[in-house]
Coordinates of C-alpha atoms and ligand atoms in Angstrom, one line a residue:
Chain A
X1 CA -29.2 -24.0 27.4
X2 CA -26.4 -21.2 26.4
X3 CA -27.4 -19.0 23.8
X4 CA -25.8 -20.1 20.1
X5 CA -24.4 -16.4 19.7
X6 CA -24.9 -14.1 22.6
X7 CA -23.5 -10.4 21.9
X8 CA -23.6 -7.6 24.7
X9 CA -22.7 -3.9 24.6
X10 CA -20.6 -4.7 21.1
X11 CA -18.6 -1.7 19.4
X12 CA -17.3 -1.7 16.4
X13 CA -15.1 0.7 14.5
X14 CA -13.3 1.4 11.2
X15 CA -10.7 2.9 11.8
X16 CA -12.0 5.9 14.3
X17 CA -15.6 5.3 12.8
X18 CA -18.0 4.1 15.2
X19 CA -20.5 1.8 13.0
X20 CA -21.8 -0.7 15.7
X21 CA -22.5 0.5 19.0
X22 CA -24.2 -0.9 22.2
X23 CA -25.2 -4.0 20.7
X24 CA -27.1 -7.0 22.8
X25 CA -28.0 -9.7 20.5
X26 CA -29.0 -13.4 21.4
X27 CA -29.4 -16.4 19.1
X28 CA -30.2 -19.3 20.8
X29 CA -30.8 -22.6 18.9
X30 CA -33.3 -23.3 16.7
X31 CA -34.2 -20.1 16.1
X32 CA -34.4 -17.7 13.1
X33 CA -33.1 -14.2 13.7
X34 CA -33.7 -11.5 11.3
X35 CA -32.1 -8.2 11.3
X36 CA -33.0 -5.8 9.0
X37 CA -32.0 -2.2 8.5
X38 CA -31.1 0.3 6.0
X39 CA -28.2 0.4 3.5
X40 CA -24.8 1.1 5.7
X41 CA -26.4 0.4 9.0
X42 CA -24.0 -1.8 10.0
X43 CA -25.6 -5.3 9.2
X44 CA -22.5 -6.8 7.1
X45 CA -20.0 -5.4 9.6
X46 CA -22.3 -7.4 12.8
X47 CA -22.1 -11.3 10.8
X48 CA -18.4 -10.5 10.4
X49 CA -17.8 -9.5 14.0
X50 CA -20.0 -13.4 14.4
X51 CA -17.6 -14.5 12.0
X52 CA -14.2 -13.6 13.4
X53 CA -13.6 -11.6 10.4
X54 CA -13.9 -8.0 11.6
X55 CA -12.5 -7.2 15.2
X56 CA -14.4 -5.0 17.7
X57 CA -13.2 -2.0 19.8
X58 CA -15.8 -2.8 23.1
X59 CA -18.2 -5.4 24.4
X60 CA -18.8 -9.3 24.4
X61 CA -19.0 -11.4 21.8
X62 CA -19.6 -15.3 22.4
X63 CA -20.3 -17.7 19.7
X64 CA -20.7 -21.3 21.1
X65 CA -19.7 -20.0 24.1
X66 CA -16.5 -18.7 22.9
X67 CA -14.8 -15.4 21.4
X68 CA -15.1 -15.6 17.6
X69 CA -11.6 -15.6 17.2
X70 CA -11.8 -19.6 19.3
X71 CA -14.8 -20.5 17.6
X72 CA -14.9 -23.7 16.1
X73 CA -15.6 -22.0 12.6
X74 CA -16.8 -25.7 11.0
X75 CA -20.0 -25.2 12.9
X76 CA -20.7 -22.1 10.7
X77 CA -22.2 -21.9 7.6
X78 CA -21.6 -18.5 5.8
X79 CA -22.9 -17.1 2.7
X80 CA -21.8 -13.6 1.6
X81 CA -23.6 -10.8 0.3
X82 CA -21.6 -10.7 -2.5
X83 CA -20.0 -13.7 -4.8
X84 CA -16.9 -13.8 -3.2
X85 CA -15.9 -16.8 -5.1
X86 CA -13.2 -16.5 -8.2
X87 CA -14.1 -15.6 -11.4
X88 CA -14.4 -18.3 -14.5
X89 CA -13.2 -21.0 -12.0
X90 CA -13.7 -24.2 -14.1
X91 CA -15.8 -26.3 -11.9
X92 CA -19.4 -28.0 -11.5
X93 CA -22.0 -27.5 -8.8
X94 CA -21.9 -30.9 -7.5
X95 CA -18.2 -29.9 -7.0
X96 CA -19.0 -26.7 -5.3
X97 CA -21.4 -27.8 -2.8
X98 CA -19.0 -30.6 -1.7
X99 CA -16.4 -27.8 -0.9
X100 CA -18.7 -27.0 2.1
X101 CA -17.7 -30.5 3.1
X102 CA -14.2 -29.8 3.0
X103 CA -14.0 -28.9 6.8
X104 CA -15.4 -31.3 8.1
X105 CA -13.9 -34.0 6.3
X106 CA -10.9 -32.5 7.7
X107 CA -7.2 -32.7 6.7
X108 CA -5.8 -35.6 4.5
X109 CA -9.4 -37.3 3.8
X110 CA -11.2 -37.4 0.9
X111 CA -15.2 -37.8 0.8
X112 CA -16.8 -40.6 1.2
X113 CA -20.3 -41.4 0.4
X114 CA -22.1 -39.4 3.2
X115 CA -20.9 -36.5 2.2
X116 CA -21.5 -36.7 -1.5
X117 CA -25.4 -37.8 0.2
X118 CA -25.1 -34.6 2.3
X119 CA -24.3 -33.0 -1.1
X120 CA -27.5 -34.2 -2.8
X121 CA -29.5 -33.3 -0.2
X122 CA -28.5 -30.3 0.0
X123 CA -28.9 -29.6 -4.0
X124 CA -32.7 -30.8 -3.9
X125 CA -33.4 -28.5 -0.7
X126 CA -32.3 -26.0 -3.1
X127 CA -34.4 -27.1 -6.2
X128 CA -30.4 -27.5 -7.9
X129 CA -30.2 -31.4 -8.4
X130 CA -30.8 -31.3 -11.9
X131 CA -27.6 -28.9 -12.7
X132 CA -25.2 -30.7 -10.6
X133 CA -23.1 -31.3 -13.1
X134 CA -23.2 -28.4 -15.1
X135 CA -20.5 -25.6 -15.0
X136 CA -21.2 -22.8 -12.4
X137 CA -19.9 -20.3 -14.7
X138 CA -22.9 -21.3 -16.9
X139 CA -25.8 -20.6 -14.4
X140 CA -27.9 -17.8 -13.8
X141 CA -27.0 -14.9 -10.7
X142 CA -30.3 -16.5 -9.0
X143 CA -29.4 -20.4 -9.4
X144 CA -25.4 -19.5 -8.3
X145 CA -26.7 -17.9 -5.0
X146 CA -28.7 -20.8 -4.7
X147 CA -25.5 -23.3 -5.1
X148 CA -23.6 -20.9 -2.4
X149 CA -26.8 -21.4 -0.2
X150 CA -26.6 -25.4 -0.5
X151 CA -22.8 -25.2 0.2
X152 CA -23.6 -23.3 3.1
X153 CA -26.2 -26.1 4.2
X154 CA -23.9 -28.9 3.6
X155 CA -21.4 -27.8 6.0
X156 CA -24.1 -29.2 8.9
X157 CA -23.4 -25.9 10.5
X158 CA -24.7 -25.5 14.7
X159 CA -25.1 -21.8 13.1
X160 CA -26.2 -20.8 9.9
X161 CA -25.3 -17.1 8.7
X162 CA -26.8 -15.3 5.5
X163 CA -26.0 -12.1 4.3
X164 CA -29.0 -11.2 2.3
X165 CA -29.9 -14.6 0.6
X166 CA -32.6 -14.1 -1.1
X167 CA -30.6 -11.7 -3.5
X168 CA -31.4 -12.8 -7.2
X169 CA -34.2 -15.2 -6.2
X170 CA -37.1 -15.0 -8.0
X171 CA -40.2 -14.8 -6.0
X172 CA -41.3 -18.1 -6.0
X173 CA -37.7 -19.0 -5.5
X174 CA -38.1 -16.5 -2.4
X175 CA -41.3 -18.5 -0.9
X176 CA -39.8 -21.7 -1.6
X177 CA -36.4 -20.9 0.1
X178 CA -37.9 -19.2 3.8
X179 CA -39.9 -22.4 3.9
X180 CA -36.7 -24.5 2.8
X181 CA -35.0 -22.5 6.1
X182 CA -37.9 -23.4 8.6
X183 CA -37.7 -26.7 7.4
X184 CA -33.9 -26.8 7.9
X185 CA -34.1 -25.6 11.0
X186 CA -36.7 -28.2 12.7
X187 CA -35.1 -31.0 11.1
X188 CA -30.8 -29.9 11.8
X189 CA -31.7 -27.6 14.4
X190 CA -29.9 -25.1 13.5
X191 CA -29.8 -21.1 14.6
X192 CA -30.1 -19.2 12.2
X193 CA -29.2 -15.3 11.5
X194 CA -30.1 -13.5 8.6
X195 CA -29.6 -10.2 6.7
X196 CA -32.8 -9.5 4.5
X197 CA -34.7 -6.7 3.3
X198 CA -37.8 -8.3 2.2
X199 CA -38.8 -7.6 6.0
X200 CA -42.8 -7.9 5.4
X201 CA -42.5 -11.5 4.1
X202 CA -39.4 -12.7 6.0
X203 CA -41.4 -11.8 9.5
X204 CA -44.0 -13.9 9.0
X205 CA -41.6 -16.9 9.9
X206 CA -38.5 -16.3 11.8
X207 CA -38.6 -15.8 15.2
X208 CA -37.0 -12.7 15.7
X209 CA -36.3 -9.5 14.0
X210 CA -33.8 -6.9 15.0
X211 CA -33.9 -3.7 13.3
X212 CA -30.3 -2.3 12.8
X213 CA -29.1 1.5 12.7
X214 CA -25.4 1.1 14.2
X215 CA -27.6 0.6 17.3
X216 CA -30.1 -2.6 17.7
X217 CA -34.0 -3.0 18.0
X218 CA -35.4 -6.7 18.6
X219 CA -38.8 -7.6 18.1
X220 CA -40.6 -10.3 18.9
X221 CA -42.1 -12.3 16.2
X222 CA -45.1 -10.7 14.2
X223 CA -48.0 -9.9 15.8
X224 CA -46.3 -10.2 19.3
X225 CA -46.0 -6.9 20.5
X226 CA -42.9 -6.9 22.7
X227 CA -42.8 -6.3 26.5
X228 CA -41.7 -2.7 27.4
X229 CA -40.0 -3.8 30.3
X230 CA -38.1 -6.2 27.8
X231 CA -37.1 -3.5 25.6
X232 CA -36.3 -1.2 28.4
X233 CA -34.0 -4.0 30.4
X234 CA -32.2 -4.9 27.4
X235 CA -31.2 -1.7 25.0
X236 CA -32.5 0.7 27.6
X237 CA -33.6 4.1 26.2
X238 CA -31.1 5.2 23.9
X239 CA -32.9 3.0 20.8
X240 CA -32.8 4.5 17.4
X241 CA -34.9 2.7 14.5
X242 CA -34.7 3.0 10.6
X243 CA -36.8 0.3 9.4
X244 CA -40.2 0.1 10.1
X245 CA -43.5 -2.0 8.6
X246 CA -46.5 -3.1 9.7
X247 CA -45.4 -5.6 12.1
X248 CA -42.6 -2.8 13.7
X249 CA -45.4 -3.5 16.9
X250 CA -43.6 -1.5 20.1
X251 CA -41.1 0.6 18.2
X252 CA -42.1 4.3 17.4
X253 CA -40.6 6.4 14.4
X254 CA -37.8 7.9 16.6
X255 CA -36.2 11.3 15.3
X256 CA -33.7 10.3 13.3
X257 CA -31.1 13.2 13.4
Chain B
X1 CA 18.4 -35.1 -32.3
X2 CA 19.2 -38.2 -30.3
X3 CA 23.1 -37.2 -30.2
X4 CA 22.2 -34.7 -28.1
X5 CA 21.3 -37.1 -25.4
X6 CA 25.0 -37.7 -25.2
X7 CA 25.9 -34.7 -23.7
X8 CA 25.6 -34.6 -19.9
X9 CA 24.7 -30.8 -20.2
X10 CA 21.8 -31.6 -22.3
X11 CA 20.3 -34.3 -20.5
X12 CA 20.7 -32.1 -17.1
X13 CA 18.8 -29.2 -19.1
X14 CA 15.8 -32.0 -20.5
X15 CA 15.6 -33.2 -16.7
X16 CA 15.6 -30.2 -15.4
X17 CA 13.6 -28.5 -17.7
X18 CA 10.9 -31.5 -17.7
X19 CA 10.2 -30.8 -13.9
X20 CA 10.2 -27.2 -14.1
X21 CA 7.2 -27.8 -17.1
X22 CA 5.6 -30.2 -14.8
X23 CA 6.1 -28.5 -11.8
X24 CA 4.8 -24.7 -13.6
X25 CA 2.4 -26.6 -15.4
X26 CA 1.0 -27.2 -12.3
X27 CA 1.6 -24.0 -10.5
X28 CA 0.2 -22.1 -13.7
X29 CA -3.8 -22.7 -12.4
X30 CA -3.2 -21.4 -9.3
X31 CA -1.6 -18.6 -10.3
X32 CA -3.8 -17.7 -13.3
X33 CA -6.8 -17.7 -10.7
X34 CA -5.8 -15.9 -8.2
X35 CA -4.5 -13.4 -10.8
X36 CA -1.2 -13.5 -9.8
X37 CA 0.2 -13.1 -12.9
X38 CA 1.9 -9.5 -12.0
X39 CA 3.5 -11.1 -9.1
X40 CA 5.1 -13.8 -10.6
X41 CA 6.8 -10.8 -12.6
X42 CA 7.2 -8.9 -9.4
X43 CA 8.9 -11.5 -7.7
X44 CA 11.2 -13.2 -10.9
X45 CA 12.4 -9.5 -11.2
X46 CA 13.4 -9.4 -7.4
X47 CA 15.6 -12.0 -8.3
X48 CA 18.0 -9.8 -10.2
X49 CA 18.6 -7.8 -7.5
X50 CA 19.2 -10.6 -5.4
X51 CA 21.4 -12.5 -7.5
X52 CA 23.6 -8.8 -7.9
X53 CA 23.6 -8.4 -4.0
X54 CA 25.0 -12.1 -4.1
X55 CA 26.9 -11.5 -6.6
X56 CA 28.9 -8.2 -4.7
X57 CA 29.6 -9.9 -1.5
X58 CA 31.2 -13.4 -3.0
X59 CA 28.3 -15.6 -2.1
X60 CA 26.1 -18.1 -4.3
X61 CA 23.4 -15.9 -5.9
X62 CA 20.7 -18.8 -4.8
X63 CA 20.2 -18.0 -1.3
X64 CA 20.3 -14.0 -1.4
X65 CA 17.6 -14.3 -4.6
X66 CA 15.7 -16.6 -2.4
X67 CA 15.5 -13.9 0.3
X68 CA 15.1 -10.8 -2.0
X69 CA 12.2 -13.3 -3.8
X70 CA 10.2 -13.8 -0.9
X71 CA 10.6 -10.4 1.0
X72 CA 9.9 -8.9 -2.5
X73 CA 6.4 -11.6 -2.5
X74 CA 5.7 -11.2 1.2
X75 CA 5.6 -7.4 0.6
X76 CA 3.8 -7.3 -2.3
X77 CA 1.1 -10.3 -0.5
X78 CA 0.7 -7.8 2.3
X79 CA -1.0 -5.3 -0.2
X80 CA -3.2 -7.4 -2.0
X81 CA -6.2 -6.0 0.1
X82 CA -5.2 -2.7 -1.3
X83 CA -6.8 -1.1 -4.4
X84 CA -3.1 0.3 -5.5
X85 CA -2.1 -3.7 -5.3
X86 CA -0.5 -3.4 -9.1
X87 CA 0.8 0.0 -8.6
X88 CA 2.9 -1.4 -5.7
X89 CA 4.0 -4.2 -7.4
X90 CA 5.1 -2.0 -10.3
X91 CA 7.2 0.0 -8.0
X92 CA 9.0 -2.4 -6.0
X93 CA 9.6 -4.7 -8.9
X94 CA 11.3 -1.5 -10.2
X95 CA 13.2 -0.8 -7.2
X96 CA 14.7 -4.5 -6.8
X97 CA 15.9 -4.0 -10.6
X98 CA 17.3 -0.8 -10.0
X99 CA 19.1 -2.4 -7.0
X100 CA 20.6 -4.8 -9.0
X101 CA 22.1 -2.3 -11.2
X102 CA 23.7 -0.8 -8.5
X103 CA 24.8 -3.8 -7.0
X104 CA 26.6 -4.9 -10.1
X105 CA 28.0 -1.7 -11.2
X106 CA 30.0 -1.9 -7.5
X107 CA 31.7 -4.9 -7.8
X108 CA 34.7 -4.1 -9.6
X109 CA 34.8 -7.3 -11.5
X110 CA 33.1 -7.6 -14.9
X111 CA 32.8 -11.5 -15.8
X112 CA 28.8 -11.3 -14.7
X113 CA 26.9 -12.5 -17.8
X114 CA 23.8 -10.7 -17.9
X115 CA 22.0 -11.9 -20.4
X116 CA 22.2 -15.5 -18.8
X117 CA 20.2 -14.4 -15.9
X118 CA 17.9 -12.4 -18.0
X119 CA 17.7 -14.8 -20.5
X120 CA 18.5 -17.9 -19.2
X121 CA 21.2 -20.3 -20.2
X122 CA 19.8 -23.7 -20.6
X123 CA 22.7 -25.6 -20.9
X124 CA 24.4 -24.1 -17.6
X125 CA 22.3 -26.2 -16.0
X126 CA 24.3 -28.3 -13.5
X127 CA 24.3 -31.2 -11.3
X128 CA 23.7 -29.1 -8.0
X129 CA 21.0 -27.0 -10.2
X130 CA 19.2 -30.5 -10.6
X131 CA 19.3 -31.1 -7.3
X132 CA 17.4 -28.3 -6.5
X133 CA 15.0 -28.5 -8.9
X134 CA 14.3 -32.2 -7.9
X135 CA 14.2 -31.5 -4.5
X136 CA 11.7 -28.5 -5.1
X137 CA 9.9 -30.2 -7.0
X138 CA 8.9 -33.2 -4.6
X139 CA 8.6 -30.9 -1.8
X140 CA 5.9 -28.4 -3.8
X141 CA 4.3 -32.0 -5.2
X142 CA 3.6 -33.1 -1.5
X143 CA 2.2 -30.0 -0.2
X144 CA -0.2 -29.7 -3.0
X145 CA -1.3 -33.6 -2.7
X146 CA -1.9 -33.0 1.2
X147 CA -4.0 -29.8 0.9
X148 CA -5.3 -30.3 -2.4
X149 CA -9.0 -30.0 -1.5
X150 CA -8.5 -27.1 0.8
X151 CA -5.9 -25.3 -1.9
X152 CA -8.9 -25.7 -3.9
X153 CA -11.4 -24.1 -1.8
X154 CA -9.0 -21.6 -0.7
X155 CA -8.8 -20.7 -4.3
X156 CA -12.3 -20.9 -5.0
X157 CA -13.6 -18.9 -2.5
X158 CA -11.3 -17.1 -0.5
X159 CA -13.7 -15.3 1.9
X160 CA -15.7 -18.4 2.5
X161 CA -13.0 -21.0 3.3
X162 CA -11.8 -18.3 5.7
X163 CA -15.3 -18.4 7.9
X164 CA -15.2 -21.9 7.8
X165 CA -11.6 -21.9 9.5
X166 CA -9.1 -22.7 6.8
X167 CA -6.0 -20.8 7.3
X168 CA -6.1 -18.7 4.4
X169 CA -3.0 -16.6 5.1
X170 CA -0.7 -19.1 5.6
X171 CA -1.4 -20.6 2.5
X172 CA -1.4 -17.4 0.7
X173 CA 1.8 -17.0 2.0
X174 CA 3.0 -20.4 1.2
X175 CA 2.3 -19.9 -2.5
X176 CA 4.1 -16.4 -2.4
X177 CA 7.2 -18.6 -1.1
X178 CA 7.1 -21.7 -3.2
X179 CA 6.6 -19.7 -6.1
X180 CA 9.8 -17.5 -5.0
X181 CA 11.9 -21.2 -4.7
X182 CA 10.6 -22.2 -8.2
X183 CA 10.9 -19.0 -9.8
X184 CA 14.8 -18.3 -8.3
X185 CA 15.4 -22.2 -9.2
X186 CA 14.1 -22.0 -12.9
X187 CA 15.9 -18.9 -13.9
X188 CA 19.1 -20.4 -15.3
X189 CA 16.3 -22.6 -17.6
X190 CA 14.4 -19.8 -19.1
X191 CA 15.8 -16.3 -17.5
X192 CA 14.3 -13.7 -15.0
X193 CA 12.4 -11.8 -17.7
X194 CA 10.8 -14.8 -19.7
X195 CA 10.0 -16.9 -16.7
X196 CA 6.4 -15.7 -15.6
X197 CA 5.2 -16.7 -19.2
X198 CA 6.0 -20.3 -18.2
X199 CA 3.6 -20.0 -15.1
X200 CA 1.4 -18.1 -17.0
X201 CA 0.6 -19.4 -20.4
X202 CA -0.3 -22.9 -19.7
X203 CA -3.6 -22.7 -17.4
X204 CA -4.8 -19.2 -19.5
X205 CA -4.3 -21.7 -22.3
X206 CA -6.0 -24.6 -20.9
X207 CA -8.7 -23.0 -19.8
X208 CA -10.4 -21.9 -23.0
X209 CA -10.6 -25.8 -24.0
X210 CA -11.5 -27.6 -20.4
X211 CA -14.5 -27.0 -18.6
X212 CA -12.8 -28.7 -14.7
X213 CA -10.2 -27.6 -12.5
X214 CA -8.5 -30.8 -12.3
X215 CA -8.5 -31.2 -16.6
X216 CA -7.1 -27.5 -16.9
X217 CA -4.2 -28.6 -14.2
X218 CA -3.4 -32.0 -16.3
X219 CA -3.6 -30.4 -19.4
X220 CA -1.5 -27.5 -18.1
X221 CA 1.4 -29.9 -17.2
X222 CA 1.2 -32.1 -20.7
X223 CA 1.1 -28.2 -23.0
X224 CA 4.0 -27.0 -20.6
X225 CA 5.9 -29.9 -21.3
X226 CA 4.6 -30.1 -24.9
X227 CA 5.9 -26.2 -25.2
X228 CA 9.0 -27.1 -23.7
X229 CA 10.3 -30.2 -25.7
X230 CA 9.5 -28.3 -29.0
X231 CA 11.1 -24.9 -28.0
X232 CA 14.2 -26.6 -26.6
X233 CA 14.9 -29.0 -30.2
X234 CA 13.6 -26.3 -32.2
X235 CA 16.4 -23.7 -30.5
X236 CA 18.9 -27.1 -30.7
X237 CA 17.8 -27.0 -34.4
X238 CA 17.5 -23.2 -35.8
X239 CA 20.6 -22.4 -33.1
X240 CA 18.3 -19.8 -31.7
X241 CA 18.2 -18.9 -27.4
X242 CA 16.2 -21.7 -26.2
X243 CA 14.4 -19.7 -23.2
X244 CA 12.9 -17.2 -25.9
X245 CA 11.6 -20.3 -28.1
X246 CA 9.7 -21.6 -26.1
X247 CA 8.2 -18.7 -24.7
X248 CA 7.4 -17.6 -28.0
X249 CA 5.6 -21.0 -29.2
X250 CA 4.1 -20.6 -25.8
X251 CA 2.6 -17.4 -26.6
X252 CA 1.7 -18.6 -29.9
X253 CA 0.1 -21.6 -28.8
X254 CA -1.8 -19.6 -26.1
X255 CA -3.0 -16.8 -29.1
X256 CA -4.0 -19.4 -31.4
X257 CA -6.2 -21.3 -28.6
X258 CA -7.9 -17.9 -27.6
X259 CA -8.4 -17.0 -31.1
X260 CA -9.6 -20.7 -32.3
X261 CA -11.9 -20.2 -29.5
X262 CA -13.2 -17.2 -30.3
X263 CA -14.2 -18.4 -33.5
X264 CA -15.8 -21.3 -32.9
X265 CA -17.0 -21.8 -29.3
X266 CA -18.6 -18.0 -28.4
Ligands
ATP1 N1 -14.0 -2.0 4.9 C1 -14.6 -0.9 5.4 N2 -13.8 0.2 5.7 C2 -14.4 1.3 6.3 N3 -15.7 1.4 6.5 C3 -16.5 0.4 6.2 C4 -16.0 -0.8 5.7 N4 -17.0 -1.7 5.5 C5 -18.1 -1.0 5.9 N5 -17.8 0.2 6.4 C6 -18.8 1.2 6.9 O1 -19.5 0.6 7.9 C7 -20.8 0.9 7.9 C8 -21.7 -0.3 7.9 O2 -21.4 -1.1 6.7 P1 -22.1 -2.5 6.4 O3 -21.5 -3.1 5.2 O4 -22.0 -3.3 7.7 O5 -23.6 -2.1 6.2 P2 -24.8 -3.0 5.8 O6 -25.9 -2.8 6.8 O7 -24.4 -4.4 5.5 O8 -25.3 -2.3 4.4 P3 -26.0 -2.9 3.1 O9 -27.4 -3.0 3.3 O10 -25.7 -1.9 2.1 O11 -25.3 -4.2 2.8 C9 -21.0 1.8 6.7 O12 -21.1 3.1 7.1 C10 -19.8 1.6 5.9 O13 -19.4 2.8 5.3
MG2 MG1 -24.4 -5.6 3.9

């Protein structure tokens, strides 16, 4: 099996700012990947390189096997970390989560009934089936991500990106959606890569975290402390961490200068 | 009224000016969501100083005002990224005027009727005008029925349909050129300075009353062509410019709405 995303030795700039640098990341399917990190470390800037929608200066990048920029971009599901969508645009939820149909459907076709069943599926994984027909300009910051987050779902993605989801969720909103994830991910078998900061809760479940700092950490899951030789063969010695917590198991507070 | 029918100069102007509603009517939600309500100005204004630069080396002022339309968009488009998007658009819509002026003050000729371009002069509205128009106005009509639902989503959520691989720019650019063709095409109906309000008004009207995309589009197209009948026999009527009639019941409709709403709805 190929990895779903499979990033070595990735540089990215702005301009002549080096944000990313000597990168290895590997998703492979069915897996959650976190990566956590503190504000500016780069997190954003490393979906979009996944994306397509940043270039990088250095390094390879293979989504599906491909450069992002070949990527067949209907197998990924994408959700922002912030509303990108336009303001006081007349339309309801059911409406919205269809759009995520859209490429799939592809050119010239309407939707037919499996995707509005997609659709609906989507909305009760989301705890949004009883608002489908309301107006999304009339919801709540926490109930709109959650629409974004069942658009995303509907597209059947092979890989699932999230910048910070769980943004506006309430707690129990929180618990309900990670679980909602694992259970996505068994049954769709999707990959999936995250941005979150709620790193205590969020690494009880996913697979993998990476801690980012314009360079990468991975951990294993929690309580697995990782293998040194691991850590050394992949990101060698030059590792720099930010974020740490209880389960940061085989990462010491580096100097940070 | 009626006997007004009887003139071929005033049917060409009810034809032409009947697709132009439908066809702005139409336009008008796209551009009031995308806010691209400054461009529409940016880009009618170009027109001047295409039509001058036409105007100075003998040719038909339709296919230079094209060009200087859709440079003048594409230019502008290019920005929109940009933080000083508005400021640019206030400059080069400045520049293109200024062109014209210069254009027009080099031909030594003076039989150039200014105000008909600025204006608009309804009932110069020929035969090869309605051509245009008609064959503008099926072309736009296809495009938008083929990519409707992707239009949509392109609209919605820029950013989104983008990672999900729909061709953003080239639509964006698409819009920037259709709206050059209808916006160079619909001068002689309402004038270079009035015509934004046409693309304008109807969606920011229709979208204080309905709550869907596809009701605020409809409705866009039956107010447009509700503003347009009554400016155009009112003008007939009062003998008043017909282009500034109905962009002022436009604008009065479109205040009245806002304010009704105000009262009542919020
Ligand atoms: N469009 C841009 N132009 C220039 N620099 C940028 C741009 N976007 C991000 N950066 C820089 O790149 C770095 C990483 O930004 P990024 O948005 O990826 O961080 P992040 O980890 O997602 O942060 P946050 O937790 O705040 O979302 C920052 O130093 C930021 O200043
Ligand atoms: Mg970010």
């Amino acid at each position: 099996m190929k990895p779903y995303i499979l990033i070595e030795d990735l540089e990215v700039k702005y301009q002549q700012k080096i944000v990313l640098e000597n990168i290895y990341l590997e998703v492979n399917k069915g897996e959650i990947v976190c990566v956590v990190g503190p504000n500016g470390g780069g997190k954003t800037t490393l979906l979009k390189v996944i994306l397509g929608l940043k270039d990088y200066s250095k390094g390879s990048v293979l989504v599906l096997g491909k450069p992002p920029e070949y990527v067949d971009r209907k197998e990924i599901g994408y959700l922002p970390q912030q509303e990108s969508s336009a303001r006081n645009f007349p339309i309801s939820v059911f409406e919205v989560v269809l759009m995520g149909r859209y490429p799939k459907i592809g050119l010239l076709k309407k939707p037919d009934k499996e995707d509005k069943r997609i659709v609906e599926e989507c909305l009760k994984l989301v705890k949004m089936e009883h608002l489908k027909e309301e107006n999304i300009n009339n919801l709540s910051g926490g109930q709109r991500q959650r629409v974004f987050i069942a658009r995303a779902l509907a597209m059947e993605p092979k890989i699932l990106i999230l910048d910070e989801p769980s943004t506006g969720l309430d707690i129990v909103a929180q618990e309900d959606f990670y679980k909602t994830l694992v259970e996505i991910r068994d049954k769709k078998e999707m990959a999936i890569l995250m941005v979150s900061h709620d790193i205590g809760v969020v690494s009880t479940f996913v697979d993998k975290i990476a801690c980012l700092n314009r360079t990468i950490h991975y951990h294993g899951k929690s309580g697995q402390p990782i293998p040194e030789d691991v850590l050394k063969k992949v990101f060698g010695t030059n590792i720099q961490i930010l974020v740490h917590d209880q389960h940061c198991r085989g990462c010491h507070r580096g100097n940070n200068d | 009224m009626i006997e007004l029918l009887n003139y071929e100069f005033a049917r060409n102007a009810l034809i032409a000016g009947s697709l132009i509603s439908i066809l702005f009517g139409f336009l008008s939600f796209f551009v009031v969501m995308k806010k691209l309500s400054f461009l529409t100005v940016g880009i009618s204004h170009a027109a001047f100083g295409g039509i001058a630069l036409g105007l100075l080396i003998g040719l038909s002022p339709y296919p230079t005002a094209i060009i200087f339309c859709i440079l003048t968009g594409f230019l502008i488009a290019s920005q929109s990224n940009r933080s000083e998007y508005d400021t640019v658009i206030g400059i080069i819509f400045a520049l293109t005027m200024a062109l014209g002026v210069i254009f027009l003050s080099l031909r030594k000729s003076y039989t150039f009727d200014l105000m008909s371009y600025l204006f608009g002069s309804i009932l110069g509205i020929n035969k090869t005008d309605l051509l245009f128009i008609t064959i503008t106005t099926i072309l736009v009509t296809l495009f938008f029925t083929l990519f409707f639902k992707e239009i949509i989503f392109i609209t919605f959520d820029k950013t989104v349909a983008k990672a999900s691989g729909l061709p953003v720019d080239v639509f964006e650019y698409s819009i920037v050129a259709i709206l050059s063709f209808v916006i160079v095409f619909s001068i002689k109906l309402i004038g270079i300075i009035l015509v934004s309000a046409f693309l304008i008004i109807p969606a920011a009207t229709t979208i204080f009353i309905a709550n869907n995309y596809k009701k605020v589009i409809m409705l866009s197209i039956v107010l447009n062509l509700v503003i347009f009948y009554s400016g155009f026999f009112l003008s007939y009527k009062l003998d008043l410019p017909a282009g500034a009639t109905i962009v002022t019941i436009g604008a009065l409709i479109f205040f009245a709405t806002s304010f009704i709403n105000k009262k009542f709805f919020n």
